[in-house]
mmCIF file of C-alpha atoms in Angstrom:
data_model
loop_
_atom_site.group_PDB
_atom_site.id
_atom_site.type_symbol
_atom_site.label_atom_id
_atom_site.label_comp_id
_atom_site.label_asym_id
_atom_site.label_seq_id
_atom_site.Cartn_x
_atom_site.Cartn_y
_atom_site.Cartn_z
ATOM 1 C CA UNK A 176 109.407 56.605 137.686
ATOM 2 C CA UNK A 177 110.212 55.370 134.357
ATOM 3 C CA UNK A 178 111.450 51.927 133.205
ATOM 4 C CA UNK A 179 114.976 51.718 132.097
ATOM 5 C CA UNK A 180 113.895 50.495 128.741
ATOM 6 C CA UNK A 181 111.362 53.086 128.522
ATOM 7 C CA UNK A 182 114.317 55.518 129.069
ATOM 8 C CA UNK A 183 116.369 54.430 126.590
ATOM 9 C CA UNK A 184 113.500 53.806 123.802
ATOM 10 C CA UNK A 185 113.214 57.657 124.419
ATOM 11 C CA UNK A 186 116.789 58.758 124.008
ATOM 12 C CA UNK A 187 116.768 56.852 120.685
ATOM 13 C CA UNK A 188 113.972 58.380 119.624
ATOM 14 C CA UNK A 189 114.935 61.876 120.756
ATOM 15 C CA UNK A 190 118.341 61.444 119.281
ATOM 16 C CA UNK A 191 116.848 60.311 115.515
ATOM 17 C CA UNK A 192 114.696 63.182 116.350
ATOM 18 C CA UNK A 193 117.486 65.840 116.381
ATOM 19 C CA UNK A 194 119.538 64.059 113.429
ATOM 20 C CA UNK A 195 116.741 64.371 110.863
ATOM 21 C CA UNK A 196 116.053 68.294 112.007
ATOM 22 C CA UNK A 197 119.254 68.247 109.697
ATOM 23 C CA UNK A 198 121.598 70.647 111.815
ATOM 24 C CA UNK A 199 124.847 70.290 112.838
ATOM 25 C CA UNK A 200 124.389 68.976 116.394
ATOM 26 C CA UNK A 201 122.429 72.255 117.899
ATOM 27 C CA UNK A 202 118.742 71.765 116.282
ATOM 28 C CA UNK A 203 118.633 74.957 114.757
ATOM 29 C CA UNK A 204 117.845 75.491 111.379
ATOM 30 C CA UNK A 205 120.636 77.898 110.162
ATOM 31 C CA UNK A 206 120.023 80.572 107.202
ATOM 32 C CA UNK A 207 121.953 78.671 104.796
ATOM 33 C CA UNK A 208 119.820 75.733 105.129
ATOM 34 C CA UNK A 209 116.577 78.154 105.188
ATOM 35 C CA UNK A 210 117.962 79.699 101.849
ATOM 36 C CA UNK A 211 118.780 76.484 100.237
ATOM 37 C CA UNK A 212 115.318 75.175 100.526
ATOM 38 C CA UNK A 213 113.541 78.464 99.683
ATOM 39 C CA UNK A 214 115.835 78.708 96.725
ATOM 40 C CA UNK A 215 115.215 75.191 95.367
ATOM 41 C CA UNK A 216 111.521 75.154 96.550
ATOM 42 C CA UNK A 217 111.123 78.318 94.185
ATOM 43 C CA UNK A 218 113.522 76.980 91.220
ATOM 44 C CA UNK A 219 112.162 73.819 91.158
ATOM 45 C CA UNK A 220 108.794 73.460 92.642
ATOM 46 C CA UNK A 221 108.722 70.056 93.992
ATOM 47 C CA UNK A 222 107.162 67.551 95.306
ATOM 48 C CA UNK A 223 109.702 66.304 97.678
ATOM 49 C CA UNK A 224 112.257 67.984 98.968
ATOM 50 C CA UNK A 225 115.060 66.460 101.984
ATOM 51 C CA UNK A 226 117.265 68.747 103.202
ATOM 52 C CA UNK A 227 119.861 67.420 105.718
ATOM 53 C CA UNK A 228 123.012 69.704 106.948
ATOM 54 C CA UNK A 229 126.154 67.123 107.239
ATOM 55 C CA UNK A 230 128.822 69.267 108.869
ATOM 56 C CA UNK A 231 128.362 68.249 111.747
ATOM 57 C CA UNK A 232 130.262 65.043 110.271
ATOM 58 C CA UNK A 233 133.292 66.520 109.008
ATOM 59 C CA UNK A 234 135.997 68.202 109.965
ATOM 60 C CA UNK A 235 134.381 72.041 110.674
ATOM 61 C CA UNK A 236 133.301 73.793 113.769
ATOM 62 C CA UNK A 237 130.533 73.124 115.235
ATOM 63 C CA UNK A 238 127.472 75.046 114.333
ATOM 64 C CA UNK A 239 128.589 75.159 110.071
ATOM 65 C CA UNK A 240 126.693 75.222 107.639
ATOM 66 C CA UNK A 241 129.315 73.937 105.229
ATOM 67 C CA UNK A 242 127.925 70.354 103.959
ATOM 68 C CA UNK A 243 124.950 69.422 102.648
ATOM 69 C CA UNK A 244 122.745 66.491 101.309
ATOM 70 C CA UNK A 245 119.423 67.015 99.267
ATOM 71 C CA UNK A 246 117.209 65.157 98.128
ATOM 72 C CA UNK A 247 114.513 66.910 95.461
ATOM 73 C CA UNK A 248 111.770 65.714 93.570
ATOM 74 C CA UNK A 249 110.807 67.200 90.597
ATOM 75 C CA UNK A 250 108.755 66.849 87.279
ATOM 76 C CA UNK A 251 111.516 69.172 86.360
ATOM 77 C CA UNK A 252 113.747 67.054 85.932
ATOM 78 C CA UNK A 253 111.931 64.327 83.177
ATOM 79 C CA UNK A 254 114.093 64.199 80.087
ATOM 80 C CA UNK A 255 117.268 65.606 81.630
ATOM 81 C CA UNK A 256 120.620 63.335 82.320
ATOM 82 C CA UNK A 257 122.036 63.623 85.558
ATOM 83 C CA UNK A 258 123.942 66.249 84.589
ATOM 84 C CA UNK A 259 121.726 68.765 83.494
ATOM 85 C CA UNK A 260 119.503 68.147 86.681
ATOM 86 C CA UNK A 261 122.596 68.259 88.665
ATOM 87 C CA UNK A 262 123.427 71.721 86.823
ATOM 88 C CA UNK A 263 119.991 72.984 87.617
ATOM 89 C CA UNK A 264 120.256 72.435 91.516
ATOM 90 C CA UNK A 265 123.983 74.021 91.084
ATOM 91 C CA UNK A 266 121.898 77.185 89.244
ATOM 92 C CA UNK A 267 119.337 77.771 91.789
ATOM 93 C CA UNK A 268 121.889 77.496 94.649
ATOM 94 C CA UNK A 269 124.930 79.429 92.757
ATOM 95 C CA UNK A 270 125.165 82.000 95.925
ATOM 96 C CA UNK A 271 125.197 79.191 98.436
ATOM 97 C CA UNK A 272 128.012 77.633 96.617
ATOM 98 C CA UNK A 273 130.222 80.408 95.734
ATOM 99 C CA UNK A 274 129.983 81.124 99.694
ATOM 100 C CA UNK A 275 129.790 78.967 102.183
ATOM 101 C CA UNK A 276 128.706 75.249 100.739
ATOM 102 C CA UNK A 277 131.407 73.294 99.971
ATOM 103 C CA UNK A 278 130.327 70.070 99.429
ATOM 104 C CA UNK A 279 126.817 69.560 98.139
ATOM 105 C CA UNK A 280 125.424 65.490 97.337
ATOM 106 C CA UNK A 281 122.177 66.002 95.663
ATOM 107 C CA UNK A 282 119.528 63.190 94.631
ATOM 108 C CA UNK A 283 117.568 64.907 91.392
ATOM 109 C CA UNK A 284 114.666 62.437 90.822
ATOM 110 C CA UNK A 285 111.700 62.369 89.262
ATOM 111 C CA UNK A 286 108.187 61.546 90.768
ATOM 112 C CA UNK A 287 108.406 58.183 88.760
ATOM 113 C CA UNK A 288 111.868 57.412 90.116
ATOM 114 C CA UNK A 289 110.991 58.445 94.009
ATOM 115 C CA UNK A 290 108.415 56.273 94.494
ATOM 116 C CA UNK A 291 110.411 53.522 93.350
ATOM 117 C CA UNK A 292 113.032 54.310 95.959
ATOM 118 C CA UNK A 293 112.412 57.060 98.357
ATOM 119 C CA UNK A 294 114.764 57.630 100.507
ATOM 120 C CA UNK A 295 117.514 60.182 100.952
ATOM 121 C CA UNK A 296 120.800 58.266 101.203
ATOM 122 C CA UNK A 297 123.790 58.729 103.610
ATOM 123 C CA UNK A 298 127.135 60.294 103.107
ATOM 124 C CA UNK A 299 130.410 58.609 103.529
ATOM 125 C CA UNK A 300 132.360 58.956 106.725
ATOM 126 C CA UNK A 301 135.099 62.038 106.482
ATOM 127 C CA UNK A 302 138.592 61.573 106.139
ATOM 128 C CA UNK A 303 139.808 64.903 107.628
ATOM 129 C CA UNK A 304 140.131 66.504 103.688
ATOM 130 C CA UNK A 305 143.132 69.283 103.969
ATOM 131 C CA UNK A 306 142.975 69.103 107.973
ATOM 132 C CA UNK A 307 144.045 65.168 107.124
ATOM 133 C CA UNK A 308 147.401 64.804 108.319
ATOM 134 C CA UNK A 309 150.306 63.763 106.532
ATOM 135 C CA UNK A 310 151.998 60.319 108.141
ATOM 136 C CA UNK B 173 141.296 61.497 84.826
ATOM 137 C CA UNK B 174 139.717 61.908 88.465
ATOM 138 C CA UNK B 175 140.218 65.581 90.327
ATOM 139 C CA UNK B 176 139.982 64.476 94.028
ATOM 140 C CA UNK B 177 140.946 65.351 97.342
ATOM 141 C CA UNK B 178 144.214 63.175 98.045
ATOM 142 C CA UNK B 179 145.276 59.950 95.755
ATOM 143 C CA UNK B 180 144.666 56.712 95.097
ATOM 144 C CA UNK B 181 146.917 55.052 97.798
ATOM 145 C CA UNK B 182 145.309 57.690 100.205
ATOM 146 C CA UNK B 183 141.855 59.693 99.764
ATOM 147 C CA UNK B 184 141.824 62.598 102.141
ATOM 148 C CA UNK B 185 137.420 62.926 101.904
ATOM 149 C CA UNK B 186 134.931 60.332 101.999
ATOM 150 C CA UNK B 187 133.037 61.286 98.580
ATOM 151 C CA UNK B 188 136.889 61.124 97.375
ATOM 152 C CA UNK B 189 137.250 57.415 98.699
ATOM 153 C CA UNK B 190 133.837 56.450 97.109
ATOM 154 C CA UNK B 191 134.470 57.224 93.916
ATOM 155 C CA UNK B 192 137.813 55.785 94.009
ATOM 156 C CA UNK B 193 136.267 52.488 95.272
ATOM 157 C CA UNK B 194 133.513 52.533 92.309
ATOM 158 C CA UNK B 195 136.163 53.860 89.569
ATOM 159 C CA UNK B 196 138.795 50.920 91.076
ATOM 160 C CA UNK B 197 135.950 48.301 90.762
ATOM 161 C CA UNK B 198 135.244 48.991 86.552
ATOM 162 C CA UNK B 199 139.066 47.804 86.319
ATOM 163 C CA UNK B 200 139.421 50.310 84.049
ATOM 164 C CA UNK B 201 142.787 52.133 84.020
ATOM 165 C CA UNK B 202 142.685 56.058 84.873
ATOM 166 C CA UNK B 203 144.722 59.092 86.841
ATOM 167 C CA UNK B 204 143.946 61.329 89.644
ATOM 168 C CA UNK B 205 144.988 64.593 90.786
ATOM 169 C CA UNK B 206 145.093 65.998 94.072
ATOM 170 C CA UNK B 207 143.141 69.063 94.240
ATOM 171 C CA UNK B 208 144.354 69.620 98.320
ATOM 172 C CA UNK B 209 147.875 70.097 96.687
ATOM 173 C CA UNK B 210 147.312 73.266 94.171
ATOM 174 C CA UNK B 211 144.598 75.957 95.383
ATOM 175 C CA UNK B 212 144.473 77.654 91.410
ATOM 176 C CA UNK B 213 143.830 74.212 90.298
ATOM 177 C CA UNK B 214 141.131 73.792 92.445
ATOM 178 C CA UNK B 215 139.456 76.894 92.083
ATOM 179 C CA UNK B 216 140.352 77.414 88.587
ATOM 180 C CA UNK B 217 139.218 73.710 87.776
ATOM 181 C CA UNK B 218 135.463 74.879 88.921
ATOM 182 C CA UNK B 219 135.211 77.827 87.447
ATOM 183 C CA UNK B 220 136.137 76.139 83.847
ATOM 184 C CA UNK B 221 133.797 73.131 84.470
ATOM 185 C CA UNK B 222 131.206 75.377 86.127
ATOM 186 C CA UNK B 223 131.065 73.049 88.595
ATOM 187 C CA UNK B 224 131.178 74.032 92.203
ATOM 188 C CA UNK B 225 132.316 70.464 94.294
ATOM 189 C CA UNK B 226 134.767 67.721 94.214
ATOM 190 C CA UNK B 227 135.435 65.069 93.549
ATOM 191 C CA UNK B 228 135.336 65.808 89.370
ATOM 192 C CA UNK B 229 135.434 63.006 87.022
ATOM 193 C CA UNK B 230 136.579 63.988 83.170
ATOM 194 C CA UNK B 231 136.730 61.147 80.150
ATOM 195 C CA UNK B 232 138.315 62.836 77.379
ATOM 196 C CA UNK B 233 138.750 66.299 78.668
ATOM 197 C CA UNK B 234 134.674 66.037 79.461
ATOM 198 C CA UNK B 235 133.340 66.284 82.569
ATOM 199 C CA UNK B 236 131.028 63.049 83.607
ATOM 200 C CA UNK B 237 130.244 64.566 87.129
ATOM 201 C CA UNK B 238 131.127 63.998 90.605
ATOM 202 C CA UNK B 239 130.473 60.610 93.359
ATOM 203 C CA UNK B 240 126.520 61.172 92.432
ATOM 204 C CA UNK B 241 126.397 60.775 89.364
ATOM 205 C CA UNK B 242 128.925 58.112 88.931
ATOM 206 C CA UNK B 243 126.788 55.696 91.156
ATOM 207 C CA UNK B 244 123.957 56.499 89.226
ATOM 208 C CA UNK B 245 126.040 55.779 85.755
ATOM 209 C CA UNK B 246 126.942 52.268 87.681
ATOM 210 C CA UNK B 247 123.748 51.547 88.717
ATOM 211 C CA UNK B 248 122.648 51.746 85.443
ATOM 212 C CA UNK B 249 125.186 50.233 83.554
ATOM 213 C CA UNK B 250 126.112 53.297 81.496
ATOM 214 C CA UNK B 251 129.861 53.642 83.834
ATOM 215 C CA UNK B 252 131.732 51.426 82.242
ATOM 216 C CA UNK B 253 130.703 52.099 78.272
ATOM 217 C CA UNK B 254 131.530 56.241 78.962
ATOM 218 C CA UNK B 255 135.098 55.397 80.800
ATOM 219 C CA UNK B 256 135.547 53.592 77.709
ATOM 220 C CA UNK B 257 134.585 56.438 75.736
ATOM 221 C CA UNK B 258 132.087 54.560 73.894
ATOM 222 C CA UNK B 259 130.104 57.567 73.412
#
């Protein structure tokens, strides 16, 4: 029989489990995400590279593929502004975001910069965007 | 001028609110538009910037980038000199 604490240690651990798998709520890896990180793995060849799918926090159903936040790491990117790296990640994932990726937050480091700080960073809460209602 | 979803008094998306909040702290004067009110803006908007996500930050008809970029301007100090349009 196991403890109560033991019980809940476990849920906590299962449940930070399923957020970082980085789907929206079912722990599947959908084809968008696949795509994205083949597509950036190839375009950019780095070291690091986070992939988390958000929509499960905004205002879409359930099983979308619609929000994104990525982290990549990439020798790439030395010399460029945040711009042009920005514009590179927008390049490699042009189909993605003609179709169904709407909103896209992307961290374009360098190795230098990642070891100073590495850690993929969290999104804002949603406000409801167009579904927001009007008071 | 900021291209967001919803307005100052009222941002309708999270990355929206951000940027508001980071923009609002430089005390530096500047408009918005509300790309949840006119669809060909908002497509049109991405197709002329090439860029595919709001919200869109321009200083003098130049795009600076979206919530991203601008925190990364802050934390480096280089926000406030390109609002200004220092250079």
């Amino acid at each position: 029989m196991l403890s109560g604490q033991l019980v809940v240690r476990l849920f906590s651990m299962a449940s930070r489990v399923c957020m970082s798998r980085g789907s929206a709520g079912s722990g599947v890896i959908g084809p968008v995400e696949a795509a994205i990180r083949t597509k950036l793995e190839q375009a950019l060849n780095p070291e690091v590279l986070e992939l988390r799918n958000e929509s499960g926090g905004h205002a879409v159903p359930p099983g979308s593929e619609t929000h994104f936040r990525v982290a990549v790491v990439s020798s790439r990117f030395e010399g460029l502004s945040p711009l042009q790296r920005h514009r590179l990640v927008h390049a490699a994932l042009s189909e993605e975001l003609a179709g169904p990726v709407h909103a896209l937050a992307i961290q374009a480091r360098t190795p230098a910069q990642w070891r100073e700080n590495p850690q993929l960073d969290t999104s804002p809460p949603c406000l409801g965007g167009s579904k927001k209602s009007r008071t | 001028m900021l291209f967001m979803k919803g307005n100052k008094q009222e941002a309708k998306c999270g990355f929206s609110r951000q940027i508001l909040e980071i923009l609002n702290s430089t005390g530096i004067e500047y408009e918005t538009f509300d790309i949840l009110e006119d669809e060909e803006v908002r497509q049109g908007l991405k197709a002329y910037s090439n860029w595919p996500t709001y919200p869109q930050l321009y200083v003098k008809g130049e795009l600076v980038g979206g919530l991203d970029i601008v925190k990364e301007l802050k934390e480096n100090g280089e926000l406030l000199p390109i609002l200004k349009g220092e250079n």
